[in-house]
Structure formats: structure tokens, C-alpha cells
Tab-separated table of C-alpha atoms and ligand atoms in Angstrom:
chain	number	residue	atom	x	y	z
A	208	MET	CA	31.071	17.851	13.919
A	209	THR	CA	28.311	15.597	12.955
A	210	LYS	CA	26.824	16.241	9.589
A	211	ASN	CA	23.056	16.531	8.942
A	212	ILE	CA	21.342	13.530	7.393
A	213	GLU	CA	20.687	15.547	4.181
A	214	GLU	CA	24.347	15.745	3.454
A	215	TYR	CA	24.494	11.810	3.257
A	216	TYR	CA	21.850	11.272	0.671
A	217	ALA	CA	23.217	10.551	-2.789
A	218	PRO	CA	22.713	13.957	-4.509
A	219	TRP	CA	20.504	12.627	-7.278
A	220	VAL	CA	17.950	10.994	-5.001
A	221	LYS	CA	17.261	14.131	-2.907
A	222	GLY	CA	13.592	15.167	-2.814
A	223	ILE	CA	12.344	12.107	-4.597
A	224	PRO	CA	9.059	11.309	-2.932
A	225	MET	CA	7.266	7.911	-2.470
A	226	TYR	CA	5.292	7.055	-5.510
A	227	ILE	CA	1.555	7.521	-4.912
A	228	SER	CA	-0.967	7.119	-7.484
A	229	GLU	CA	-3.741	9.417	-6.101
A	230	HIS	CA	-6.605	7.924	-8.316
A	231	ILE	CA	-5.668	4.349	-7.215
A	232	GLU	CA	-5.728	5.498	-3.549
A	233	LEU	CA	-9.114	7.118	-4.052
A	234	ALA	CA	-10.480	4.030	-5.764
A	235	TRP	CA	-9.531	1.846	-2.851
A	236	ARG	CA	-11.020	4.280	-0.355
A	237	LYS	CA	-14.360	4.531	-2.450
A	238	PRO	CA	-14.992	1.042	-4.034
A	239	GLU	CA	-18.271	2.444	-5.514
A	240	LEU	CA	-16.330	4.468	-7.987
A	241	HIS	CA	-15.755	3.135	-11.553
A	242	ARG	CA	-12.013	2.504	-12.021
A	243	MET	CA	-11.551	3.635	-15.673
A	244	MET	CA	-8.069	5.221	-15.167
A	245	SER	CA	-5.235	2.782	-14.635
A	246	ASN	CA	-5.339	0.357	-17.408
A	247	GLU	CA	-6.410	-2.421	-15.115
A	248	ASN	CA	-8.443	-5.479	-16.290
A	249	PRO	CA	-12.202	-5.255	-15.224
A	250	VAL	CA	-12.463	-9.030	-15.194
A	251	PRO	CA	-11.542	-10.789	-11.857
A	252	PRO	CA	-9.104	-13.882	-11.956
A	253	SER	CA	-10.676	-17.128	-13.188
A	254	ASP	CA	-11.398	-19.978	-10.909
A	255	LYS	CA	-8.424	-21.948	-12.248
A	256	VAL	CA	-6.196	-19.005	-11.209
A	257	LEU	CA	-7.901	-18.615	-7.838
A	258	GLU	CA	-7.504	-22.290	-7.085
A	259	ALA	CA	-3.681	-21.973	-7.735
A	260	MET	CA	-3.582	-19.054	-5.476
A	261	PHE	CA	-5.302	-20.882	-2.608
A	262	LYS	CA	-3.239	-23.978	-3.096
A	263	TYR	CA	0.096	-22.129	-2.831
A	264	ALA	CA	-1.168	-19.939	-0.078
A	265	LYS	CA	-0.975	-23.037	2.106
A	266	MET	CA	2.706	-23.247	1.435
A	267	THR	CA	3.692	-19.671	2.210
A	268	ASN	CA	5.484	-20.660	5.372
A	269	ARG	CA	8.239	-21.817	2.866
A	270	TYR	CA	10.517	-19.497	0.733
A	271	PRO	CA	9.804	-19.533	-3.000
A	272	ASP	CA	12.341	-20.822	-5.533
A	273	GLN	CA	13.536	-18.578	-8.399
A	274	GLY	CA	10.433	-19.401	-10.546
A	275	LEU	CA	11.919	-22.207	-12.630
A	276	VAL	CA	8.459	-23.727	-13.624
A	277	VAL	CA	6.884	-20.453	-14.610
A	278	ARG	CA	10.094	-19.299	-16.377
A	279	SER	CA	10.050	-22.535	-18.481
A	280	LYS	CA	6.354	-21.988	-19.358
A	281	ILE	CA	7.117	-18.377	-20.424
A	282	ALA	CA	10.012	-19.668	-22.627
A	283	GLU	CA	7.771	-22.242	-24.205
A	284	ILE	CA	4.969	-19.753	-25.002
A	285	ASN	CA	7.440	-17.429	-26.553
A	286	GLY	CA	9.555	-19.913	-28.437
A	287	VAL	CA	12.752	-19.164	-26.722
A	288	ALA	CA	15.207	-21.836	-25.551
A	289	GLY	CA	14.357	-22.068	-21.853
A	290	PRO	CA	14.172	-20.549	-18.307
A	291	GLN	CA	17.651	-19.114	-18.828
A	292	ASN	CA	16.035	-16.635	-21.217
A	293	VAL	CA	13.580	-15.401	-18.724
A	294	MET	CA	13.833	-13.145	-15.643
A	295	ILE	CA	10.904	-12.493	-13.416
A	296	GLY	CA	9.980	-9.578	-11.141
A	297	ASN	CA	7.502	-8.053	-8.880
A	298	GLY	CA	5.541	-6.573	-11.794
A	299	SER	CA	7.327	-5.383	-14.974
A	300	SER	CA	8.116	-2.124	-13.131
A	301	GLU	CA	10.519	-4.052	-11.022
A	302	VAL	CA	11.917	-5.733	-14.079
A	303	TYR	CA	12.960	-2.327	-15.658
A	304	ASP	CA	14.363	-1.360	-12.420
A	305	ASN	CA	16.584	-4.374	-12.386
A	306	ILE	CA	17.647	-3.778	-15.929
A	307	PHE	CA	18.254	-0.049	-15.403
A	308	ARG	CA	20.460	-0.683	-12.314
A	309	MET	CA	22.736	-2.920	-14.222
A	310	PHE	CA	23.587	-0.353	-16.843
A	311	LEU	CA	23.079	3.136	-15.473
A	312	GLU	CA	25.448	5.470	-13.716
A	313	PRO	CA	24.642	8.996	-12.738
A	314	GLY	CA	24.806	11.252	-15.800
A	315	ASP	CA	23.853	8.462	-18.258
A	316	GLU	CA	20.974	9.080	-20.683
A	317	VAL	CA	17.838	7.044	-21.068
A	318	ILE	CA	15.771	7.755	-24.171
A	319	GLN	CA	12.052	7.469	-23.980
A	320	HIS	CA	9.172	8.311	-26.389
A	321	THR	CA	6.611	10.607	-24.784
A	322	PRO	CA	3.946	10.634	-23.841
A	323	CYS	CA	4.702	7.256	-22.182
A	324	PHE	CA	4.433	5.271	-18.964
A	325	GLY	CA	5.972	7.308	-16.071
A	326	ILE	CA	7.853	4.628	-14.259
A	327	TYR	CA	10.734	4.611	-16.609
A	328	GLY	CA	11.448	8.156	-15.690
A	329	LEU	CA	10.944	7.533	-11.951
A	330	ARG	CA	13.362	4.551	-11.834
A	331	GLY	CA	15.987	6.217	-14.181
A	332	THR	CA	15.974	9.453	-12.085
A	333	LEU	CA	16.486	7.451	-8.935
A	334	LEU	CA	19.673	6.058	-10.449
A	335	GLY	CA	20.931	9.599	-11.365
A	336	ALA	CA	20.166	9.162	-15.124
A	337	LYS	CA	18.964	11.902	-17.395
A	338	MET	CA	15.781	11.131	-19.092
A	339	VAL	CA	15.793	12.232	-22.791
A	340	SER	CA	12.236	12.618	-23.979
A	341	VAL	CA	11.496	12.375	-27.625
A	342	PRO	CA	7.962	13.423	-28.386
A	343	MET	CA	5.797	11.284	-30.677
A	344	LEU	CA	4.508	12.959	-33.798
A	345	TYR	CA	0.876	14.295	-33.841
A	346	GLU	CA	-0.139	14.404	-37.524
A	347	ASP	CA	-3.779	14.104	-38.909
A	348	HIS	CA	-5.014	13.749	-35.435
A	349	LYS	CA	-2.920	10.501	-35.016
A	350	LEU	CA	0.006	10.048	-32.652
A	351	LYS	CA	2.867	8.397	-34.550
A	352	PHE	CA	6.248	6.853	-33.497
A	353	ASP	CA	9.151	9.221	-34.585
A	354	HIS	CA	11.869	6.531	-35.109
A	355	ASP	CA	14.070	9.093	-36.848
A	356	GLY	CA	13.691	11.454	-33.822
A	357	LEU	CA	14.570	8.578	-31.465
A	358	MET	CA	17.601	7.768	-33.561
A	359	LYS	CA	18.853	11.333	-33.529
A	360	ALA	CA	18.624	11.462	-29.745
A	361	VAL	CA	21.226	8.883	-29.384
A	362	THR	CA	24.552	10.112	-27.940
A	363	ASP	CA	27.637	8.370	-26.584
A	364	LYS	CA	25.870	8.786	-23.124
A	365	THR	CA	22.844	6.741	-24.130
A	366	LYS	CA	22.659	3.661	-21.995
A	367	ILE	CA	19.120	2.628	-22.446
A	368	ILE	CA	16.466	3.129	-25.057
A	369	VAL	CA	12.950	2.153	-23.996
A	370	ILE	CA	10.084	1.721	-26.498
A	371	PRO	CA	6.733	0.634	-25.220
A	372	ASN	CA	4.970	-1.342	-27.966
A	373	PRO	CA	2.036	-0.642	-28.063
A	374	ASN	CA	2.682	2.681	-26.349
A	375	ASN	CA	0.778	3.881	-23.321
A	376	PRO	CA	-1.253	6.160	-23.738
A	377	SER	CA	-1.385	6.225	-27.499
A	378	GLY	CA	-2.340	2.563	-27.919
A	379	ASN	CA	-0.451	2.019	-31.254
A	380	PHE	CA	2.471	0.060	-32.422
A	381	MET	CA	5.646	1.142	-33.994
A	382	ASP	CA	6.091	-0.422	-37.374
A	383	PRO	CA	8.151	-3.660	-36.892
A	384	GLN	CA	10.920	-2.855	-39.333
A	385	HIS	CA	12.008	0.153	-37.193
A	386	PHE	CA	13.064	-1.827	-34.285
A	387	GLU	CA	16.149	-3.626	-35.686
A	388	PRO	CA	18.103	-0.444	-36.418
A	389	PHE	CA	17.915	0.325	-32.728
A	390	ALA	CA	18.912	-3.266	-31.816
A	391	LYS	CA	21.943	-2.952	-34.039
A	392	LEU	CA	23.263	0.029	-32.135
A	393	GLY	CA	24.226	-2.440	-29.344
A	394	ILE	CA	22.762	-0.064	-26.702
A	395	PRO	CA	20.441	-1.851	-24.296
A	396	LEU	CA	16.985	-1.614	-25.890
A	397	VAL	CA	13.973	-2.304	-23.741
A	398	VAL	CA	10.788	-3.124	-25.774
A	399	ASP	CA	7.943	-2.789	-23.260
A	400	GLU	CA	5.239	-5.247	-24.417
A	401	ALA	CA	2.781	-4.754	-21.470
A	402	TYR	CA	-0.262	-4.776	-23.575
A	403	ILE	CA	0.900	-7.237	-26.445
A	404	GLU	CA	-1.595	-10.047	-25.648
A	405	TYR	CA	-4.476	-7.798	-26.782
A	406	ALA	CA	-3.059	-7.834	-30.363
A	407	GLY	CA	-1.426	-11.246	-30.022
A	408	LEU	CA	2.041	-12.345	-29.534
A	409	GLY	CA	2.632	-12.260	-33.382
A	410	MET	CA	3.288	-8.551	-32.874
A	411	SER	CA	6.226	-9.251	-30.390
A	412	GLN	CA	9.681	-8.214	-30.964
A	413	VAL	CA	10.932	-11.415	-29.054
A	414	GLU	CA	12.768	-12.714	-32.106
A	415	LEU	CA	15.251	-9.809	-31.783
A	416	THR	CA	16.358	-11.280	-28.413
A	417	LYS	CA	17.743	-14.286	-30.281
A	418	LYS	CA	19.861	-12.164	-32.568
A	419	TYR	CA	20.953	-9.300	-30.324
A	420	LYS	CA	22.310	-9.680	-26.775
A	421	ASN	CA	21.245	-6.016	-25.944
A	422	VAL	CA	17.488	-6.468	-26.534
A	423	PHE	CA	15.011	-6.957	-23.612
A	424	VAL	CA	11.320	-7.626	-24.137
A	425	THR	CA	9.381	-6.903	-21.000
A	426	ARG	CA	5.905	-8.174	-20.136
A	427	THR	CA	3.445	-8.094	-17.475
A	428	MET	CA	0.436	-10.086	-15.934
A	429	SER	CA	-1.280	-6.816	-15.002
A	430	LYS	CA	-2.986	-6.261	-18.097
A	431	ALA	CA	-4.779	-8.806	-20.542
A	432	TYR	CA	-4.122	-11.605	-17.876
A	433	GLY	CA	-5.850	-9.326	-15.216
A	434	LEU	CA	-3.451	-9.878	-12.308
A	435	ALA	CA	-2.270	-6.343	-11.537
A	436	GLY	CA	-2.636	-6.851	-7.755
A	437	MET	CA	-0.387	-10.067	-7.929
A	438	ARG	CA	2.603	-8.025	-9.203
A	439	PHE	CA	4.209	-10.414	-11.773
A	440	GLY	CA	6.237	-9.409	-14.723
A	441	TYR	CA	9.111	-10.709	-16.706
A	442	THR	CA	11.642	-10.060	-19.370
A	443	ILE	CA	12.828	-12.197	-22.259
A	444	ALA	CA	16.445	-11.719	-23.357
A	445	HIS	CA	19.563	-13.484	-24.404
A	446	GLU	CA	20.930	-16.089	-21.964
A	447	ASP	CA	24.331	-14.508	-21.689
A	448	THR	CA	22.769	-11.167	-20.976
A	449	LEU	CA	20.351	-12.355	-18.261
A	450	LYS	CA	23.113	-14.287	-16.528
A	451	GLN	CA	24.550	-10.804	-15.692
A	452	VAL	CA	21.510	-8.784	-15.305
A	453	ALA	CA	19.877	-11.349	-12.985
A	454	GLY	CA	22.634	-10.403	-10.495
A	455	SER	CA	20.502	-7.429	-9.558
A	456	LEU	CA	17.642	-9.523	-8.405
A	457	LEU	CA	16.636	-9.441	-4.694
A	458	PRO	CA	16.607	-12.996	-3.400
A	459	TRP	CA	13.051	-14.245	-3.587
A	460	ASN	CA	11.735	-11.131	-5.262
A	461	VAL	CA	8.622	-12.879	-6.569
A	462	GLY	CA	6.415	-14.418	-4.037
A	463	THR	CA	5.062	-18.104	-4.162
A	464	ILE	CA	1.519	-17.002	-4.780
A	465	PRO	CA	2.198	-14.596	-7.742
A	466	MET	CA	4.413	-17.125	-9.540
A	467	TRP	CA	2.042	-19.959	-9.414
A	468	ALA	CA	-0.925	-17.745	-10.129
A	469	ALA	CA	1.007	-16.540	-13.169
A	470	LEU	CA	1.601	-20.151	-14.227
A	471	ALA	CA	-2.060	-20.995	-13.803
A	472	ALA	CA	-3.021	-17.809	-15.867
A	473	PHE	CA	-0.676	-18.994	-18.711
A	474	GLU	CA	-2.271	-22.444	-18.684
A	475	ASP	CA	-5.763	-20.958	-18.712
A	476	THR	CA	-5.706	-20.047	-22.475
A	477	GLU	CA	-9.425	-19.874	-22.552
A	478	GLY	CA	-9.503	-17.284	-19.766
A	479	LEU	CA	-7.019	-15.100	-21.671
A	480	ALA	CA	-8.917	-15.411	-24.872
A	481	GLU	CA	-12.208	-14.322	-23.120
A	482	ARG	CA	-10.441	-11.337	-21.643
A	483	VAL	CA	-8.899	-10.278	-24.888
A	484	LYS	CA	-12.187	-10.659	-26.802
A	485	PHE	CA	-14.141	-8.749	-24.264
A	486	ASN	CA	-11.602	-5.915	-24.178
A	487	ASN	CA	-11.278	-5.624	-28.059
A	488	ASP	CA	-14.904	-5.514	-28.538
A	489	ALA	CA	-15.208	-2.806	-25.866
A	490	VAL	CA	-12.476	-0.788	-27.508
A	491	ASP	CA	-14.371	-0.958	-30.862
A	492	TYR	CA	-17.643	-0.039	-29.159
A	493	ILE	CA	-16.235	3.076	-27.345
A	494	SER	CA	-14.315	4.198	-30.263
A	495	GLU	CA	-17.104	4.043	-32.665
A	496	ALA	CA	-19.697	5.454	-30.272
A	497	LEU	CA	-17.583	8.555	-29.544
A	498	SER	CA	-16.268	9.211	-33.004
A	499	VAL	CA	-19.617	10.789	-33.879
A	500	ILE	CA	-18.807	13.838	-31.648
A	501	PRO	CA	-17.655	16.699	-33.926
A	502	GLY	CA	-13.999	17.810	-33.169
A	503	PHE	CA	-13.477	14.781	-30.901
A	504	TYR	CA	-10.531	12.530	-31.970
A	505	VAL	CA	-10.082	8.954	-30.939
A	506	MET	CA	-6.621	7.335	-31.069
A	507	GLN	CA	-6.915	3.898	-32.439
A	508	SER	CA	-5.908	1.610	-29.645
A	509	LYS	CA	-4.584	-2.062	-29.618
A	510	ALA	CA	-4.598	-2.009	-25.865
A	511	ASN	CA	-7.128	-1.767	-22.974
A	512	TYR	CA	-7.259	2.091	-22.885
A	513	ILE	CA	-8.221	4.703	-25.480
A	514	LEU	CA	-6.737	8.233	-25.700
A	515	PHE	CA	-8.930	11.083	-26.805
A	516	ASP	CA	-8.170	14.619	-27.961
A	517	CYS	CA	-11.252	16.760	-27.489
A	518	GLY	CA	-9.469	20.101	-28.036
A	519	GLU	CA	-11.470	21.162	-31.073
A	520	THR	CA	-14.758	20.715	-29.269
A	521	GLY	CA	-13.981	23.791	-27.326
A	522	LYS	CA	-13.856	21.812	-24.028
A	523	THR	CA	-10.872	20.637	-22.192
A	524	GLY	CA	-9.810	17.200	-21.103
A	525	LYS	CA	-9.971	18.401	-17.476
A	526	GLN	CA	-13.582	19.480	-17.967
A	527	ALA	CA	-14.416	16.038	-19.433
A	528	LEU	CA	-12.837	14.302	-16.379
A	529	GLU	CA	-14.758	16.599	-13.979
A	530	TYR	CA	-18.011	15.716	-15.631
A	531	ALA	CA	-17.279	12.007	-15.582
A	532	GLU	CA	-16.462	12.312	-11.892
A	533	THR	CA	-19.976	13.537	-11.228
A	534	LYS	CA	-21.149	10.109	-12.525
A	535	GLY	CA	-18.600	8.234	-10.357
A	536	ILE	CA	-16.188	7.611	-13.218
A	537	ILE	CA	-12.453	8.117	-12.765
A	538	LEU	CA	-10.586	8.800	-15.941
A	539	ARG	CA	-7.027	9.683	-16.501
A	540	GLY	CA	-5.977	13.291	-17.355
A	541	GLU	CA	-3.149	14.162	-19.769
A	542	SER	CA	-1.019	17.156	-19.980
A	543	LYS	CA	-1.521	19.862	-22.627
A	544	LYS	CA	0.459	18.931	-25.740
A	545	TYR	CA	0.639	19.565	-29.441
A	546	GLY	CA	-1.219	22.843	-28.809
A	547	SER	CA	-4.365	21.052	-27.357
A	548	ASP	CA	-5.658	20.988	-23.890
A	549	GLY	CA	-8.120	18.308	-24.734
A	550	TRP	CA	-6.275	15.043	-24.013
A	551	PHE	CA	-7.607	12.401	-21.648
A	552	ARG	CA	-7.687	8.575	-21.557
A	553	VAL	CA	-10.266	5.939	-20.577
A	554	THR	CA	-9.492	2.344	-19.418
A	555	ILE	CA	-11.985	-0.340	-20.577
A	556	GLY	CA	-14.311	-1.177	-17.690
A	557	SER	CA	-17.170	-3.626	-17.368
A	558	LYS	CA	-19.936	-3.618	-20.005
A	559	GLU	CA	-22.088	-1.341	-17.695
A	560	GLU	CA	-19.192	0.880	-17.061
A	561	ASN	CA	-18.327	1.299	-20.764
A	562	GLU	CA	-21.978	2.169	-21.545
A	563	LEU	CA	-22.065	4.666	-18.647
A	564	PHE	CA	-18.864	6.137	-19.931
A	565	VAL	CA	-20.100	6.550	-23.490
A	566	ASN	CA	-23.522	7.996	-22.452
A	567	THR	CA	-21.775	10.397	-20.104
A	568	MET	CA	-19.433	11.605	-22.816
A	569	LEU	CA	-22.250	11.992	-25.339
A	570	GLU	CA	-24.195	13.980	-22.855
A	571	PHE	CA	-21.224	16.187	-21.923
A	572	PHE	CA	-20.396	16.978	-25.466
A	573	GLY	CA	-24.084	17.564	-26.238
A	574	VAL	CA	-24.517	14.729	-28.885
A	575	LYS	CA	-27.938	13.014	-28.866
A	576	LYS	CA	-27.773	9.186	-29.020
B	800	PLP	C1	3.584	0.536	-20.779
B	800	PLP	C2	3.428	-0.007	-19.353
B	800	PLP	N1	4.387	-0.852	-18.984
B	800	PLP	C3	4.229	-1.387	-17.735
B	800	PLP	C4	3.167	-1.166	-16.959
B	800	PLP	C5	3.089	-1.611	-15.481
B	800	PLP	O1	3.286	-2.898	-15.367
B	800	PLP	P1	3.465	-3.650	-13.980
B	800	PLP	O2	2.088	-3.550	-13.395
B	800	PLP	O3	3.814	-5.021	-14.369
B	800	PLP	O4	4.477	-2.966	-13.162
B	800	PLP	C6	2.189	-0.172	-17.394
B	800	PLP	C7	1.098	0.092	-16.421
B	800	PLP	O5	0.216	0.849	-16.703
B	800	PLP	C8	2.373	0.313	-18.593
B	800	PLP	O6	1.419	1.180	-19.088
């Protein structure tokens, strides 16, 4: 008797759909909309980066190498020994995937600190892992890391602990002294530094990778460097660890254009500085402009997005999103949490978009300029 295809799927993958980000799909269909929802960079690539893209586009009849030049540059920027400490991927999402698949077996536990980036859960679940979500603390209208809570969640089934720093969507950092106790456990610890450049590499936990073989620092070119569409991310870790973990890489997983575009972006330090300054000024502008709204709480952000809780204004986050949509602005909704239905997030846009967003919110919450 032939069996049905359903009976052949690995049980833990059944029913997992293709990942579709509805708001990104919408934004591509309607380019006139203001994309203030996906933590993208509003500034297009610099001429230097574009030149590298065109130069290497002409060589795309050839296979890429394993990114030796760009990996060496990453090592140099981060003060680690060399390319042997760096593994690259098709965005940092692929990098966690590679790390996860080298450690996880069905039934293993992955600890995450919620609210957080959703891809950890998607990739962990695909591998049959159980996601253990430890909520951040919400005190004095501030979201705080709960390092004790994270530590208490560790069991003998914990195979990965992932801590985004700064976290998305809260935008804040965990105090640096709280990382080492996790590193000392020996359990693979992924510190996701997707937004680190906005605060500067001085905030990085990369030094831990020199001391602990179980620490991975992951990064992306999708945010401060403004290359989300290129798909380039990387991890920095101990040489011995990467020797094993890089075994999970698909051959030629990073294309020729992304790896040389990334190198050009690393070399264009002025381009990065401009983007970081523009972003950080805009975060200050929006945070200050909206903090005048009574009952409206702004989470202090060190990244390119800001999280709000408008629960005490009597309006919901969903209503704020719907009102913004009438002005062509796409924002990001957040689930109800900590007894409030007022959560939503904005991503920094162009100067005009940020002004439009501020005016739209002041209007919606009935505050005169
Ligand atoms: C915390 C965090 N890590 C990683 C990413 C995605 O990175 P990539 O585009 O490199 O896959 C995001 C994107 O929003 C993020 O918020």
C-alpha cells in the first residue's frame, strides 16, 4: 500500500507555511506607501557601494568564493584574529539557521526573550525545537531585560540561548555585566547585534567570543549599512567552533554581488556615519515630539525603530495603525501585553516621512503642535 505524502513529512515540520511578511508584500505592490514597519534603512546605497555592485555584476557568470576578503575585513573591524573567526550568510537570518541546525535536535529547548524578532522561533520550530519564551519586564513604562528570568529558564534541555542586543522591538541593551554568566554556562549563546552600529561597536559583546567557545555574535548589513535587499549577515565566534559550525553552510551561500557590496559598505565609513547620525537624530526627534502626548509612552531606542505603548490614552495600537494607514504610512502592530493593548512600533523613515508620522500621531491623539 502506498502511503500518503503527509505521512512522510518529519512530524515537527507539518503545517509550517512559507514565511510571508504581509506588510513587505504590500509595500512592494504599492511603492507610494511609506515603509515605516520593517526596520529598513530609508537611505539607498552609496555610490561607492553601487559601483562595487556593478563591478561584480559583470562577473556573475562565475561562482563566488567563500568570502575570504570580506571575512578578513570583518575580522579587522572587530579586532578578532582573522577570517577563521567569521562565518557569512544570506542575511543574519540564515546565520542563525546555520548555527541552530548544528546544535538542535527535536525536543531541545531554545530560550528567547520576548517580545523579540520572530525568525528565531520560525527556524527553531522547523528543527523541532521547543521555544522557551521569557518575557521582558515592564516596569515604570520601560521594558527591561530579565536576566534572572532567563537564567531560571535554563534546563538540561537548553541548547541555545538567544539574546538580541539591542532588542527588537524594545530598542534597549542588556547591561553588559549580565552576558558573561550566560557565556559561562557553556550553552551556545547567540548575541544578536543586528542594530549595534547605531550605538557603536563599543557596545558589542564580541570580546566574549575570544574567551568562550560557545558565544556567537551575529550581525547584519540590513540595518545601519542599509543593504537589506542584498541579504548579507555574519557571525563572529571562536575559530574552533566555526570550523565545525561552518559545516552547515550551503556551498556558495552568499552571492558575489552581496559579498563585494558588503566589503564596499564596510570601507565606506563616511556612508555609515551619515546613516547612523541621520537615524539617531530622527529617533530623538520622534521620541521628543511624541512624548508630549498624555498617557503615551515611548521606549528609549538605540536602534532604527521606536516602540510605543499608548494604552493609557484610551486608544489602541491597532487604531493608531489604522489612522496612520489613512495617510499612507505602514507601521508595525504588536500583540497585547502587560495588560495594555496600546503597543505599536515605527521604523525611522526619510525626514519627510518622520515629520508626516509625528504630525499624524499628534493629530490622532488630539494634541496641537
Ligand atoms: C533582531 C534582528 N535580528 C536580525 C534581523 C534580520 O536580519 P537579516 O536581514 O540579516 O536577516 C532583524 C530584522 O528585523 C532583527 O530585528
